[in-house]
Tab-separated table of C-alpha atoms in Angstrom:
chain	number	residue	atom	x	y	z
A	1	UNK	CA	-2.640	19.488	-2.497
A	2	UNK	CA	-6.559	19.159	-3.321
A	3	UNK	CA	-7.210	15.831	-5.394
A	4	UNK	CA	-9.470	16.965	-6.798
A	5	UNK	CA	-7.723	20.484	-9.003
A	6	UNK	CA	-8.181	20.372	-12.317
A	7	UNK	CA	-5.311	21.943	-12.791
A	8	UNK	CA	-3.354	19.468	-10.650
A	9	UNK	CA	-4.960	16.319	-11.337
A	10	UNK	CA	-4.209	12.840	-9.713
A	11	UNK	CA	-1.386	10.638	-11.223
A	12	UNK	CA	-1.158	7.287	-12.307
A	13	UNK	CA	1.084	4.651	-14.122
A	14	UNK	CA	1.663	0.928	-13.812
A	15	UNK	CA	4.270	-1.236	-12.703
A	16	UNK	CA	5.286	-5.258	-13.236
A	17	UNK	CA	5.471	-7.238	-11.021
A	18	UNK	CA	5.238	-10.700	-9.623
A	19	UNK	CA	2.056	-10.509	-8.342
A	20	UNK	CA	0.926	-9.064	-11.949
A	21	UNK	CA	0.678	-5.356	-13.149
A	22	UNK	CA	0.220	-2.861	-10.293
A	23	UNK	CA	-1.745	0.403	-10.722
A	24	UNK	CA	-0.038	3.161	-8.768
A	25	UNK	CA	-1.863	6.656	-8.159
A	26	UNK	CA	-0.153	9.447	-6.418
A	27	UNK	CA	-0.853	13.470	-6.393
A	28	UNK	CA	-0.010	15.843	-8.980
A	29	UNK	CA	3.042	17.585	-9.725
A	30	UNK	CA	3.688	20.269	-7.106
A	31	UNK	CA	3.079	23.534	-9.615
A	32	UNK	CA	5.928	25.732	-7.887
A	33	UNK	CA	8.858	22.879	-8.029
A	34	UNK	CA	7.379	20.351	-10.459
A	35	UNK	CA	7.902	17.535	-8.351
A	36	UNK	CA	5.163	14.341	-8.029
A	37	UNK	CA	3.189	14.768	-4.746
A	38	UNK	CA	2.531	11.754	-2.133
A	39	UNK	CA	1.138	7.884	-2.807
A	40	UNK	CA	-2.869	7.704	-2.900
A	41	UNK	CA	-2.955	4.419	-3.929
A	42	UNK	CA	-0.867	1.346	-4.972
A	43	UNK	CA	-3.348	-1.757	-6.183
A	44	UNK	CA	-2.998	-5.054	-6.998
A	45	UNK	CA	-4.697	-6.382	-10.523
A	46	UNK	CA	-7.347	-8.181	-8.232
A	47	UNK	CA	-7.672	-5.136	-6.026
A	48	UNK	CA	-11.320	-4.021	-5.299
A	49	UNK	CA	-10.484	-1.043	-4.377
A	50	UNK	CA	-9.744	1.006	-7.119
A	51	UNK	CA	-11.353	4.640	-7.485
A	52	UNK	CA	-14.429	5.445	-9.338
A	53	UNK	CA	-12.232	8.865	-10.333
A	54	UNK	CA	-9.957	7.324	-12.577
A	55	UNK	CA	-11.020	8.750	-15.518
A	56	UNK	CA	-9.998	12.371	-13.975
A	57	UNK	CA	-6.589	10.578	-13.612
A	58	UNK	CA	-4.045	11.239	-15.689
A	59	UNK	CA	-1.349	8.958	-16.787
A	60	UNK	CA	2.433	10.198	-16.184
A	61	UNK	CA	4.955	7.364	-16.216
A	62	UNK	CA	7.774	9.706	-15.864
A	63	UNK	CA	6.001	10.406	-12.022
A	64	UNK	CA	6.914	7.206	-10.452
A	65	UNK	CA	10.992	6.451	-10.483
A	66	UNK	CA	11.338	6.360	-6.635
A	67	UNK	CA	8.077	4.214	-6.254
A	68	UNK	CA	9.666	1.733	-9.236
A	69	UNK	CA	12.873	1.308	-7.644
A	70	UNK	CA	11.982	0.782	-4.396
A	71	UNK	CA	9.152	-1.602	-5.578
A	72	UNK	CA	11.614	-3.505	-7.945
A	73	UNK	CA	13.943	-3.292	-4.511
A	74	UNK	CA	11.579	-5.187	-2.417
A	75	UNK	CA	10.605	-7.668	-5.389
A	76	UNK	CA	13.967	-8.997	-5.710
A	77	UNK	CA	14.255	-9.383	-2.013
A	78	UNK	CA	17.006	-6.437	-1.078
A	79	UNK	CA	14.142	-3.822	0.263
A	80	UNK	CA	12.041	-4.461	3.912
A	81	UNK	CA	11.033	-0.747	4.271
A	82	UNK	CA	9.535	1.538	1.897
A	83	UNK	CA	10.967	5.316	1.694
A	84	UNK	CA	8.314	7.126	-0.029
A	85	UNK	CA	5.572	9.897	0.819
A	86	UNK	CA	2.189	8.753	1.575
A	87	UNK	CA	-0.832	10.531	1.069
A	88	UNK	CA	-4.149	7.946	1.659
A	89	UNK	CA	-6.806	9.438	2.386
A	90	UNK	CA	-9.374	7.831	5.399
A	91	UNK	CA	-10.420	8.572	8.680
A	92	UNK	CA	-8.513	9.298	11.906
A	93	UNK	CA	-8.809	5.481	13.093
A	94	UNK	CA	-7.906	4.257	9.437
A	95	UNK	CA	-4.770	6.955	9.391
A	96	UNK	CA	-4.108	5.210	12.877
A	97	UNK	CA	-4.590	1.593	11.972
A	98	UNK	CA	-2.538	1.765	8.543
A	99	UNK	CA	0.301	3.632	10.518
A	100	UNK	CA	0.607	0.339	13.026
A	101	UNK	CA	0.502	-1.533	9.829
A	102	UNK	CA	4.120	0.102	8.502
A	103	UNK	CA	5.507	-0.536	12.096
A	104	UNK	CA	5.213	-4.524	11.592
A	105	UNK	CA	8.376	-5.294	10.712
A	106	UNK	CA	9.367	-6.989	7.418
A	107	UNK	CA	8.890	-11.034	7.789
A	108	UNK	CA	6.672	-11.163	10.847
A	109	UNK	CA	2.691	-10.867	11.140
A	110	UNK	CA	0.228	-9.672	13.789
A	111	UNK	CA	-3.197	-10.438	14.628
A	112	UNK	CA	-5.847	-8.037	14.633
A	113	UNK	CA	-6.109	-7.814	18.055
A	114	UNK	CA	-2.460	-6.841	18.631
A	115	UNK	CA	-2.788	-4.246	16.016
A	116	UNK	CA	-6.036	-2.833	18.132
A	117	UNK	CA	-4.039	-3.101	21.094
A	118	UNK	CA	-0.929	-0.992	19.161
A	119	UNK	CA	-3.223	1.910	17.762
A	120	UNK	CA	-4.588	2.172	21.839
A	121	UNK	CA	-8.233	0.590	21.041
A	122	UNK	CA	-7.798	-2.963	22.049
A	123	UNK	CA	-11.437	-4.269	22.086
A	124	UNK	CA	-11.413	-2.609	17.962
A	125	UNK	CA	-10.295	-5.788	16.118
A	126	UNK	CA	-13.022	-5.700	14.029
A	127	UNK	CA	-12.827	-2.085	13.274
A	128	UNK	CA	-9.166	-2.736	12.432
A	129	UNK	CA	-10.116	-5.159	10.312
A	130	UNK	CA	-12.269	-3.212	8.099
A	131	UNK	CA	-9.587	-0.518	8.340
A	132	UNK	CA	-7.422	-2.507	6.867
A	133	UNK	CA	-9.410	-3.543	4.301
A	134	UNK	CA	-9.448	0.076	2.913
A	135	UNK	CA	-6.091	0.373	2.726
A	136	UNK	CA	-5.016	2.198	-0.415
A	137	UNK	CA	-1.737	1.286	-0.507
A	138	UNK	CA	-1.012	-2.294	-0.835
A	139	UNK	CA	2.430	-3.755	-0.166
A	140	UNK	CA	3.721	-0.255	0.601
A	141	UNK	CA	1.579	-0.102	3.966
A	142	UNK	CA	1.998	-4.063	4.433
A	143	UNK	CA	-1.722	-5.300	5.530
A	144	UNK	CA	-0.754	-8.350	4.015
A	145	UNK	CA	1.297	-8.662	7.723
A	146	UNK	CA	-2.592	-8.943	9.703
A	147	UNK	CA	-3.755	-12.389	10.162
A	148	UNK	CA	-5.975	-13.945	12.471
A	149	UNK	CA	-5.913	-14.991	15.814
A	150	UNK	CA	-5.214	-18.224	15.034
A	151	UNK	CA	-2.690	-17.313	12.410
A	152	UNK	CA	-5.218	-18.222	9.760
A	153	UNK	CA	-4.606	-16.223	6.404
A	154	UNK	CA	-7.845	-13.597	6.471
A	155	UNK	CA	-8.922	-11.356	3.578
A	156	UNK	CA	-7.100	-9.761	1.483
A	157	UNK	CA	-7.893	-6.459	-1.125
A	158	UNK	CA	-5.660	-8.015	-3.415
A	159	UNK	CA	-7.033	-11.854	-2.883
A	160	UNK	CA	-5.829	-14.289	-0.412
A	161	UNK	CA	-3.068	-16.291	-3.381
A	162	UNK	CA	-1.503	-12.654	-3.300
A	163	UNK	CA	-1.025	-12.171	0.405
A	164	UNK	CA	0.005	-16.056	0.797
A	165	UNK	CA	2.692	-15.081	-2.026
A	166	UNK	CA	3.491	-11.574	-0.342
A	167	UNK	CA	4.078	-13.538	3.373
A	168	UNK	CA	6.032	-16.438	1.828
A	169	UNK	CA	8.201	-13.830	-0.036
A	170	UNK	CA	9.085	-12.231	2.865
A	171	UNK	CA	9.575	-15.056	4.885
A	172	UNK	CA	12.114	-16.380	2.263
A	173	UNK	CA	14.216	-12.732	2.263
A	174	UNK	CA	13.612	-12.128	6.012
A	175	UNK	CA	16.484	-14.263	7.476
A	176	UNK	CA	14.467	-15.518	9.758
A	177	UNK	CA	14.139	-19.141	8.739
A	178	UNK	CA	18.048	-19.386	7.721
């Protein structure tokens, strides 16, 4: 699906949530079945990442049902993994780095350098980094899971107080700690 068809413009609505209201972009309705097309974008209300396009956007709150429940799922502690299609839009290495970001498991965090080492470039930390920091799709693609070496929080899209609240919720639903 081309983002950019007129005829099949991109998506949006917004969603509550803890962390405040959440703008949520996916593709247009597939034409021939009428069904929404994949996630573009899912961003926090301190996000700096949202796109310059919006006003070709057009707002469809009847679009996002799956993304809602599984969002509402993972708010109230009873979701780890998100079942939804993804469509961001980056480079080969930012395709690669936001894929090892899904495969952190639910709870747990990773440094940079591990993720480099998972994607097969270990010496690209700080590539990784700034791979991470165009991820589209916040909490659905978990880069809040990437810390430092040291285990220091690191930036965040969405603002370090969300990804402190985003680990600590996790860590509290994991099963980890109990």
């Amino acid at each position: 699906m081309n983002m950019l068809d007129q005829e099949n413009p991109m998506i949006f609505t917004y969603h509550a949530s803890p962390l405040g209201e959440l703008l949520v972009v996916r593709e247009g309705r597939d034409p021939a079945t009428g069904r929404p097309g994949g996630l573009t974008g899912l961003y926090l209300p301190t996000g700096r990442h949202v796109s310059a396009r919006r006003d070709e956007w057009q707002r469809d709150d009847t679009a996002f049902d799956d993304v809602r429940t599984q969002l509402d799922e993972y708010f109230a502690g009873t979701r780890r993994a998100f079942d939804l299609p993804l469509s961001a839009t980056g480079t080969d290495f930012q395709r690669r780095a936001w894929t090892a970001l899904v495969e952190i498991p639910y709870g747990e965090t990773r440094s940079y350098a591990k993720q480099a080492v998972a994607i097969g470039s270990p010496t690209a930390f700080r590539a990784v980094g700034l791979a991470n920091g165009q991820n589209p799709i916040s909490i659905i693609v978990p880069c809040h899971r990437v810390v430092g070496a040291n285990g220091a929080l690191t930036g965040y899209g969405g603002g370090l107080d969300a990804k402190r609240w985003l680990l600590a919720h996790e860590a509290n639903h994991s099963g980890l700690f109990a």
